[in-house]
Amino acid sequence: MKLNEVIELDKKHYMNVFGDRLPVCFEYGKGMKLWDTNGKEYYDFFSGIAVNSVGHSHEVLNKALKEQIDKYIHCSNLFYIDKQALLASKIVEKSCADRVFFANSGAEANEGAIKLARIYSKKNFGPEKFEIITLTNSFHGRTLTTVSATGQAKYQEPFTPLTPGFKHVEINNIDELEKAITSNTCAIMLELVQGESGVHPLSQDYLNFVKKLANKNQLLLIFDEIQTGMGRTGKYFAYEHYGIEPDIFTLAKGLGGGFPIGAVCAKESIANAFKPGDHGSTFGGNPLACAAGLAIFEILENENLVYNANEIGNHFLEKLSLLQSKLGVIKDCRGLGLLIGIEFNSAIAIDVRNKCLEKGFIIGSIGTNTLRIAPPLIVSQKDFDSLLLVLYRLLAQYE
Ligand SMILES: *Cc1c(COP(=O)(O)O)cnc(C)c1O
């Protein structure tokens, strides 16, 4: 299909929630690269928003999916599912969780986490303890309840009334958090690096304080690791950087390497609040999705990709600081592992992103001033050096 034909059909029949998309349609991908309908080659430094963790068309992932397709794709959760049990065990082995539930997306995993926090608190402390504190500029998903959890008015206002029971406090602000906690509070829900609002890592001091307050007030800690989990930040889960374990955490984006799957992961005592019938899903954790998740763990282990994310991410961030010292347009470079933000002093981010795309480099922009870079975990130093050269040449024009 030609690009203009795709655009015409999309404009006519798809709900216009994405506005004018970037005028590219991809046909093939392999490793770090994608090719569009005109045969043009691109380097992918965005991974479908931190999703394609092992790059495109990875042999091991594709083989696992094909093998499962040839056996059976789906069966109901009324039956035991071998791949589901194996993937849950794998997540438990690699994390602080004791039990896992699978959903189909990030938002849905967060819905599950919120339900679990509420039922746990209701059973243990009574019905008044239901409120969840989240951060302003957070992002937790697009369902009505996760929009209510998300601390951004632009996602909420069109859809009021929202799900009640959410309060938002400023990131890294200890006083505000302390004031927000009441006898109604049941949990604090956080992203350890805020992805959608510009790649802002939480400070260690703040998280230490959050943990202290949670202990003192019998609050659950929920970490939304949908973007930061599965090796993205150079550890399997971002909480490992901070040395603070959550009671509940959620996964999605990188977990299936592009196949839709989300997970609610929790400590035994919390997970046990769910009794048969309290939660469920038709598709969640189906054999094909779990085959993808298992293949991703296998690839991360065999190719040492979590280590790679740490090494290569640090390397890139160091080189970016050098760039920053040479170029006045860069205000700040920050990130953790392979989740990296570059903030400019002026509103050039969209222009820079578009020019990179023209040159065959896919990166993301957040708002008007910040770029988000989140390549597959297979990225090499050499790949990054090519991106740096392109960025350097482009940014020099704004000096
Ligand atoms: C992407 C994302 C979500 C939502 O995931 P979906 O799969 O789009 O529903 C939630 N939280 C965070 C931190 C995310 O990055």
Coordinates of C-alpha atoms and ligand atoms in Angstrom, one line a residue:
M1 CA 0.0 0.0 0.0
K2 CA 1.2 3.5 -0.8
L3 CA 1.6 6.0 2.1
N4 CA -0.9 8.5 0.6
E5 CA -3.6 5.7 0.4
V6 CA -3.0 4.8 4.1
I7 CA -3.3 8.4 5.1
E8 CA -6.5 8.9 3.1
L9 CA -8.2 5.9 4.7
D10 CA -6.9 6.8 8.2
K11 CA -8.2 10.4 7.9
K12 CA -11.6 9.2 6.7
H13 CA -12.2 6.3 9.1
Y14 CA -10.0 6.3 12.1
M15 CA -11.0 8.3 15.2
N16 CA -9.0 11.4 15.1
V17 CA -7.3 11.1 18.5
F18 CA -3.7 11.1 17.1
G19 CA -4.2 14.2 14.9
D20 CA -1.7 14.5 12.0
R21 CA 0.6 11.6 12.5
L22 CA 4.2 11.5 11.3
P23 CA 3.9 10.9 7.6
V24 CA 5.6 7.5 7.5
C25 CA 4.2 4.0 7.3
F26 CA 6.6 1.1 8.1
E27 CA 6.8 -2.1 6.1
Y28 CA 9.7 -4.1 7.7
G29 CA 11.9 -4.0 10.7
K30 CA 15.0 -5.9 11.7
G31 CA 17.1 -5.2 14.8
M32 CA 17.6 -1.5 15.3
K33 CA 16.2 -0.7 11.8
L34 CA 12.9 -0.1 10.1
W35 CA 12.0 0.4 6.5
D36 CA 9.0 2.4 5.2
T37 CA 6.7 2.0 2.3
N38 CA 9.1 3.9 0.1
G39 CA 12.0 1.7 1.0
K40 CA 13.7 4.4 3.2
E41 CA 15.7 3.1 6.1
Y42 CA 15.4 4.3 9.7
Y43 CA 17.3 3.8 12.9
D44 CA 14.8 3.2 15.7
F45 CA 15.7 5.1 18.8
F46 CA 12.1 5.1 20.1
S47 CA 11.0 1.5 20.1
G48 CA 7.3 2.2 19.7
I49 CA 7.5 4.2 23.0
A50 CA 9.8 1.9 24.9
V51 CA 8.1 -1.3 23.7
N52 CA 10.3 -3.1 21.2
S53 CA 12.8 -3.9 23.8
V54 CA 14.7 -6.5 21.7
G55 CA 14.4 -4.6 18.5
H56 CA 12.4 -5.7 15.4
S57 CA 11.9 -9.2 14.1
H58 CA 14.1 -10.8 16.8
E59 CA 14.5 -14.5 15.7
V60 CA 13.9 -15.9 19.2
L61 CA 10.8 -13.8 19.8
N62 CA 9.4 -14.5 16.3
K63 CA 10.1 -18.3 16.6
A64 CA 8.4 -18.4 20.0
L65 CA 5.3 -16.6 18.7
K66 CA 5.2 -18.8 15.5
E67 CA 5.5 -22.0 17.6
Q68 CA 2.7 -20.9 19.9
I69 CA 0.5 -19.9 16.9
D70 CA 0.9 -23.4 15.5
K71 CA -0.2 -25.0 18.8
Y72 CA -3.1 -22.7 19.8
I73 CA -3.4 -18.9 20.3
H74 CA -5.9 -18.5 23.0
C75 CA -7.7 -20.4 25.7
S76 CA -9.9 -19.2 28.6
N77 CA -8.6 -18.5 32.0
L78 CA -11.0 -21.2 33.2
F79 CA -8.2 -23.6 32.3
Y80 CA -4.5 -23.8 33.5
I81 CA -2.1 -22.2 31.0
D82 CA 1.5 -23.5 30.9
K83 CA 3.1 -20.4 29.5
Q84 CA 1.2 -18.2 31.9
A85 CA 2.4 -20.1 34.9
L86 CA 6.0 -20.0 33.6
L87 CA 5.9 -16.3 32.9
A88 CA 4.5 -15.5 36.3
S89 CA 7.3 -17.7 37.9
K90 CA 9.9 -15.8 35.8
I91 CA 8.7 -12.4 37.0
V92 CA 8.7 -13.7 40.6
E93 CA 12.2 -15.0 40.2
K94 CA 13.5 -11.7 38.9
S95 CA 11.6 -9.3 41.1
C96 CA 10.4 -8.6 44.7
A97 CA 6.9 -9.9 43.8
D98 CA 5.4 -13.2 44.9
R99 CA 2.4 -13.2 42.7
V100 CA 1.4 -11.9 39.2
F101 CA -1.8 -11.3 37.3
F102 CA -1.7 -10.6 33.5
A103 CA -3.6 -7.9 31.7
N104 CA -3.5 -6.7 28.1
S105 CA -2.1 -3.2 28.5
G106 CA -0.5 -0.8 30.9
A107 CA -3.7 1.0 31.8
E108 CA -5.4 -2.2 32.5
A109 CA -2.5 -3.4 34.7
N110 CA -2.7 -0.1 36.7
E111 CA -6.5 -0.6 37.0
G112 CA -5.7 -4.0 38.5
A113 CA -3.1 -2.5 40.9
I114 CA -5.6 0.1 42.1
K115 CA -8.3 -2.5 42.6
L116 CA -5.9 -4.7 44.6
A117 CA -4.7 -1.7 46.8
R118 CA -8.3 -0.8 47.5
I119 CA -9.5 -4.4 48.3
Y120 CA -6.5 -5.0 50.5
S121 CA -7.0 -1.8 52.5
K122 CA -10.7 -2.3 52.7
K123 CA -10.3 -5.8 54.1
N124 CA -7.5 -4.8 56.5
F125 CA -8.3 -1.3 57.6
G126 CA -12.0 -0.7 56.7
P127 CA -13.9 1.0 53.9
E128 CA -12.6 4.6 54.7
K129 CA -9.1 3.8 53.6
F130 CA -9.4 4.1 49.8
E131 CA -7.6 7.2 48.6
I132 CA -4.5 7.0 46.4
I133 CA -2.0 9.7 46.1
T134 CA -0.2 10.1 42.8
L135 CA 2.1 12.9 41.4
T136 CA 1.3 15.9 39.2
N137 CA 2.5 15.3 35.7
S138 CA 2.4 11.6 36.2
F139 CA 1.0 9.3 33.5
H140 CA -0.9 6.1 34.4
G141 CA -3.0 5.4 31.4
R142 CA -6.2 6.3 29.4
T143 CA -9.0 4.4 31.0
L144 CA -11.3 6.5 33.2
T145 CA -9.7 5.4 36.5
T146 CA -6.1 5.6 35.3
V147 CA -6.9 9.0 33.8
S148 CA -8.1 9.9 37.3
A149 CA -4.8 8.6 38.7
T150 CA -2.9 10.6 36.1
G151 CA -1.9 14.0 37.4
Q152 CA -2.5 16.0 34.3
A153 CA -5.7 18.2 33.8
K154 CA -5.6 18.0 30.0
Y155 CA -6.3 14.2 30.1
Q156 CA -9.0 14.6 32.8
E157 CA -11.1 17.7 32.1
P158 CA -13.0 16.4 29.0
F159 CA -14.1 13.3 30.9
T160 CA -15.3 14.5 34.3
P161 CA -16.8 13.3 36.6
L162 CA -13.7 11.2 37.2
T163 CA -13.3 8.1 39.5
P164 CA -13.2 9.6 43.0
G165 CA -10.4 8.8 45.5
F166 CA -7.3 10.3 43.8
K167 CA -5.1 13.2 45.1
H168 CA -2.1 14.6 43.3
V169 CA 1.1 16.1 44.8
E170 CA 4.2 17.7 43.3
I171 CA 7.1 15.5 42.4
N172 CA 10.0 15.4 44.9
N173 CA 8.1 17.6 47.3
I174 CA 8.2 16.0 50.8
D175 CA 6.0 18.6 52.6
E176 CA 3.2 18.4 50.1
L177 CA 3.1 14.6 50.3
E178 CA 3.1 14.6 54.1
K179 CA 0.2 17.1 54.2
A180 CA -1.8 15.1 51.6
I181 CA -1.8 11.9 53.7
T182 CA -5.0 11.5 55.8
S183 CA -6.7 8.5 57.5
N184 CA -8.4 7.9 54.1
T185 CA -5.1 7.3 52.3
C186 CA -4.5 3.7 51.2
A187 CA -1.6 4.0 48.8
I188 CA 1.0 6.1 47.1
M189 CA 1.4 5.4 43.4
L190 CA 4.5 6.5 41.5
E191 CA 6.6 6.3 38.4
L192 CA 10.2 6.2 39.4
V193 CA 11.1 8.0 36.2
Q194 CA 8.2 10.1 34.8
G195 CA 8.3 9.1 31.2
E196 CA 5.4 10.9 29.5
S197 CA 6.1 14.3 31.1
G198 CA 9.8 14.7 30.2
V199 CA 11.9 11.9 31.7
H200 CA 12.1 13.0 35.3
P201 CA 13.7 10.5 37.8
L202 CA 12.5 10.7 41.4
S203 CA 15.2 11.8 43.8
Q204 CA 16.6 9.1 46.2
D205 CA 15.8 11.3 49.2
Y206 CA 12.2 11.7 48.1
L207 CA 11.7 8.0 47.7
N208 CA 13.3 7.3 51.0
F209 CA 10.9 9.7 52.6
V210 CA 7.9 8.1 50.7
K211 CA 8.9 4.7 52.0
K212 CA 9.1 6.1 55.6
L213 CA 5.7 7.8 55.3
A214 CA 4.2 4.6 53.8
N215 CA 5.5 2.5 56.7
K216 CA 4.3 5.0 59.3
N217 CA 0.8 5.4 57.9
Q218 CA 0.3 1.8 56.7
L219 CA 0.1 2.8 53.1
L220 CA 0.8 0.6 50.1
L221 CA 3.6 1.6 47.7
I222 CA 2.6 1.1 44.1
F223 CA 5.3 1.6 41.4
D224 CA 4.1 2.0 37.9
E225 CA 7.1 0.3 36.1
I226 CA 5.2 0.1 32.8
Q227 CA 7.8 2.2 31.0
T228 CA 10.8 1.7 33.3
G229 CA 10.5 -2.1 33.9
M230 CA 12.0 -5.0 31.9
G231 CA 15.5 -3.7 31.8
R232 CA 14.8 -0.3 30.3
T233 CA 16.7 1.6 33.0
G234 CA 19.7 -0.7 33.2
K235 CA 18.2 -2.9 36.0
Y236 CA 15.3 -5.3 35.5
F237 CA 13.1 -2.9 37.5
A238 CA 13.8 0.7 38.2
Y239 CA 13.1 0.2 42.0
E240 CA 16.4 -1.7 42.2
H241 CA 18.3 1.6 41.5
Y242 CA 16.7 3.0 44.6
G243 CA 16.9 0.0 46.9
I244 CA 13.2 0.3 47.8
E245 CA 10.7 -2.4 47.1
P246 CA 7.1 -1.7 46.3
D247 CA 4.1 -3.7 47.6
I248 CA 2.7 -3.7 44.1
F249 CA 4.2 -2.8 40.7
T250 CA 2.9 -2.9 37.2
L251 CA 4.6 -3.8 33.9
A252 CA 3.5 -3.6 30.3
K253 CA 5.4 -1.8 27.4
G254 CA 8.6 -3.9 27.2
L255 CA 7.2 -7.1 28.7
G256 CA 6.0 -8.5 25.4
G257 CA 8.6 -6.8 23.2
G258 CA 5.7 -5.5 21.0
F259 CA 3.0 -8.1 21.8
P260 CA 0.4 -6.6 24.1
I261 CA 0.6 -7.8 27.6
G262 CA 0.6 -6.1 31.0
A263 CA 1.2 -7.4 34.6
V264 CA 0.2 -6.6 38.1
C265 CA 2.9 -7.9 40.4
A266 CA 2.5 -8.0 44.2
K267 CA 3.9 -9.3 47.5
E268 CA 2.1 -12.4 48.9
S269 CA 0.3 -10.7 51.8
I270 CA -1.2 -8.0 49.4
A271 CA -2.0 -10.3 46.5
N272 CA -3.9 -12.6 48.8
A273 CA -6.6 -9.9 49.2
F274 CA -7.9 -11.0 45.8
K275 CA -10.1 -14.0 46.2
P276 CA -11.6 -16.0 43.3
G277 CA -14.0 -13.8 41.4
D278 CA -12.6 -10.4 42.5
H279 CA -10.7 -9.7 39.3
G280 CA -10.3 -11.3 35.9
S281 CA -9.7 -10.9 32.2
T282 CA -10.7 -12.8 29.0
F283 CA -7.5 -12.2 27.1
G284 CA -5.1 -11.4 29.9
G285 CA -2.1 -13.8 30.0
N286 CA -3.2 -15.8 27.0
P287 CA -0.8 -18.4 25.7
L288 CA 0.5 -16.2 22.8
A289 CA 1.1 -13.1 25.0
C290 CA 2.9 -15.2 27.6
A291 CA 5.0 -16.9 24.9
A292 CA 6.1 -13.4 23.9
G293 CA 7.0 -12.5 27.6
L294 CA 8.9 -15.7 28.1
A295 CA 10.9 -15.1 24.9
I296 CA 11.7 -11.6 26.0
F297 CA 13.2 -12.8 29.4
E298 CA 15.2 -15.5 27.5
I299 CA 16.6 -12.8 25.1
L300 CA 17.4 -10.4 27.9
E301 CA 19.3 -13.1 29.7
N302 CA 21.1 -14.7 26.8
E303 CA 22.2 -11.4 25.3
N304 CA 22.9 -9.6 28.6
L305 CA 20.7 -6.8 27.5
V306 CA 19.9 -5.3 30.9
Y307 CA 23.7 -4.8 31.5
N308 CA 23.9 -3.4 28.0
A309 CA 21.1 -0.9 28.7
N310 CA 23.1 0.4 31.7
E311 CA 26.4 0.5 29.9
I312 CA 25.3 2.1 26.7
G313 CA 22.8 4.4 28.4
N314 CA 25.6 5.8 30.7
H315 CA 27.9 6.1 27.7
F316 CA 25.3 8.1 25.8
L317 CA 24.5 10.3 28.7
E318 CA 28.2 11.2 29.2
K319 CA 28.5 12.1 25.5
L320 CA 25.4 14.1 25.7
S321 CA 26.9 16.2 28.5
L322 CA 29.8 16.9 26.3
L323 CA 27.4 18.0 23.6
Q324 CA 25.6 20.2 26.2
S325 CA 28.9 21.9 27.1
K326 CA 29.4 22.8 23.5
L327 CA 25.8 23.8 22.6
G328 CA 23.9 26.5 24.3
V329 CA 20.5 25.1 23.1
I330 CA 20.7 22.1 25.5
K331 CA 19.4 23.0 29.0
D332 CA 19.5 19.5 30.6
C333 CA 20.2 15.9 29.8
R334 CA 18.9 13.3 32.1
G335 CA 17.7 9.7 32.4
L336 CA 18.3 6.3 33.7
G337 CA 19.7 3.5 31.4
L338 CA 18.0 3.7 28.0
L339 CA 15.3 6.1 29.0
I340 CA 16.8 9.5 28.2
G341 CA 15.5 13.1 28.0
I342 CA 17.1 16.0 26.4
E343 CA 15.6 19.4 27.4
F344 CA 16.2 22.5 25.3
N345 CA 16.2 26.2 26.3
S346 CA 13.6 26.9 23.6
A347 CA 10.6 25.2 21.8
I348 CA 12.6 23.3 19.2
A349 CA 12.0 19.7 20.2
I350 CA 9.3 19.0 17.6
D351 CA 11.4 20.5 14.9
V352 CA 14.4 18.6 15.9
R353 CA 12.4 15.3 16.1
N354 CA 11.0 15.9 12.6
K355 CA 14.4 16.7 11.1
C356 CA 15.9 13.6 12.7
L357 CA 13.1 11.6 11.1
E358 CA 13.9 13.1 7.7
K359 CA 17.5 12.0 8.2
G360 CA 16.3 8.5 9.1
F361 CA 16.5 8.6 12.9
I362 CA 13.4 7.9 15.0
I363 CA 13.3 9.7 18.3
G364 CA 10.4 11.1 20.4
S365 CA 9.4 14.5 21.6
I366 CA 7.6 15.5 24.8
G367 CA 5.8 18.8 24.8
T368 CA 7.7 21.5 22.9
N369 CA 11.1 21.5 24.7
T370 CA 12.1 17.9 25.4
L371 CA 13.2 14.9 23.4
R372 CA 12.7 11.4 24.6
I373 CA 15.2 8.7 23.5
A374 CA 14.3 5.1 24.2
P375 CA 16.0 2.7 21.8
P376 CA 15.7 -1.1 21.9
L377 CA 18.0 -2.6 24.5
I378 CA 20.1 -4.2 21.8
V379 CA 21.4 -0.7 20.8
S380 CA 25.2 -0.4 20.5
Q381 CA 27.7 2.4 21.2
K382 CA 28.2 2.7 17.4
D383 CA 24.4 3.2 16.9
F384 CA 24.4 5.9 19.4
D385 CA 27.4 7.6 18.0
S386 CA 25.6 7.9 14.6
L387 CA 22.6 9.5 16.4
L388 CA 25.0 11.9 18.3
L389 CA 26.5 13.1 15.0
V390 CA 23.1 13.8 13.5
L391 CA 22.0 15.6 16.7
Y392 CA 25.2 17.6 16.8
R393 CA 24.9 18.8 13.2
L394 CA 21.2 19.6 13.6
L395 CA 21.5 21.4 17.0
A396 CA 24.5 23.5 15.8
Q397 CA 22.1 25.2 13.4
Y398 CA 20.1 26.6 16.3
E399 CA 23.1 28.3 18.0
Ligands
LIG1 C1 2.5 3.8 28.6 C2 2.2 3.9 30.1 C3 1.0 3.6 30.7 C4 -0.2 3.1 29.8 O1 0.0 2.0 29.1 P1 -1.0 1.5 28.0 O2 -0.5 0.2 27.5 O3 -0.9 2.6 26.9 O4 -2.3 1.5 28.5 C5 0.9 3.7 32.0 N1 1.9 4.1 32.8 C6 3.1 4.5 32.3 C7 4.2 4.9 33.2 C8 3.3 4.4 30.9 O5 4.5 4.7 30.4

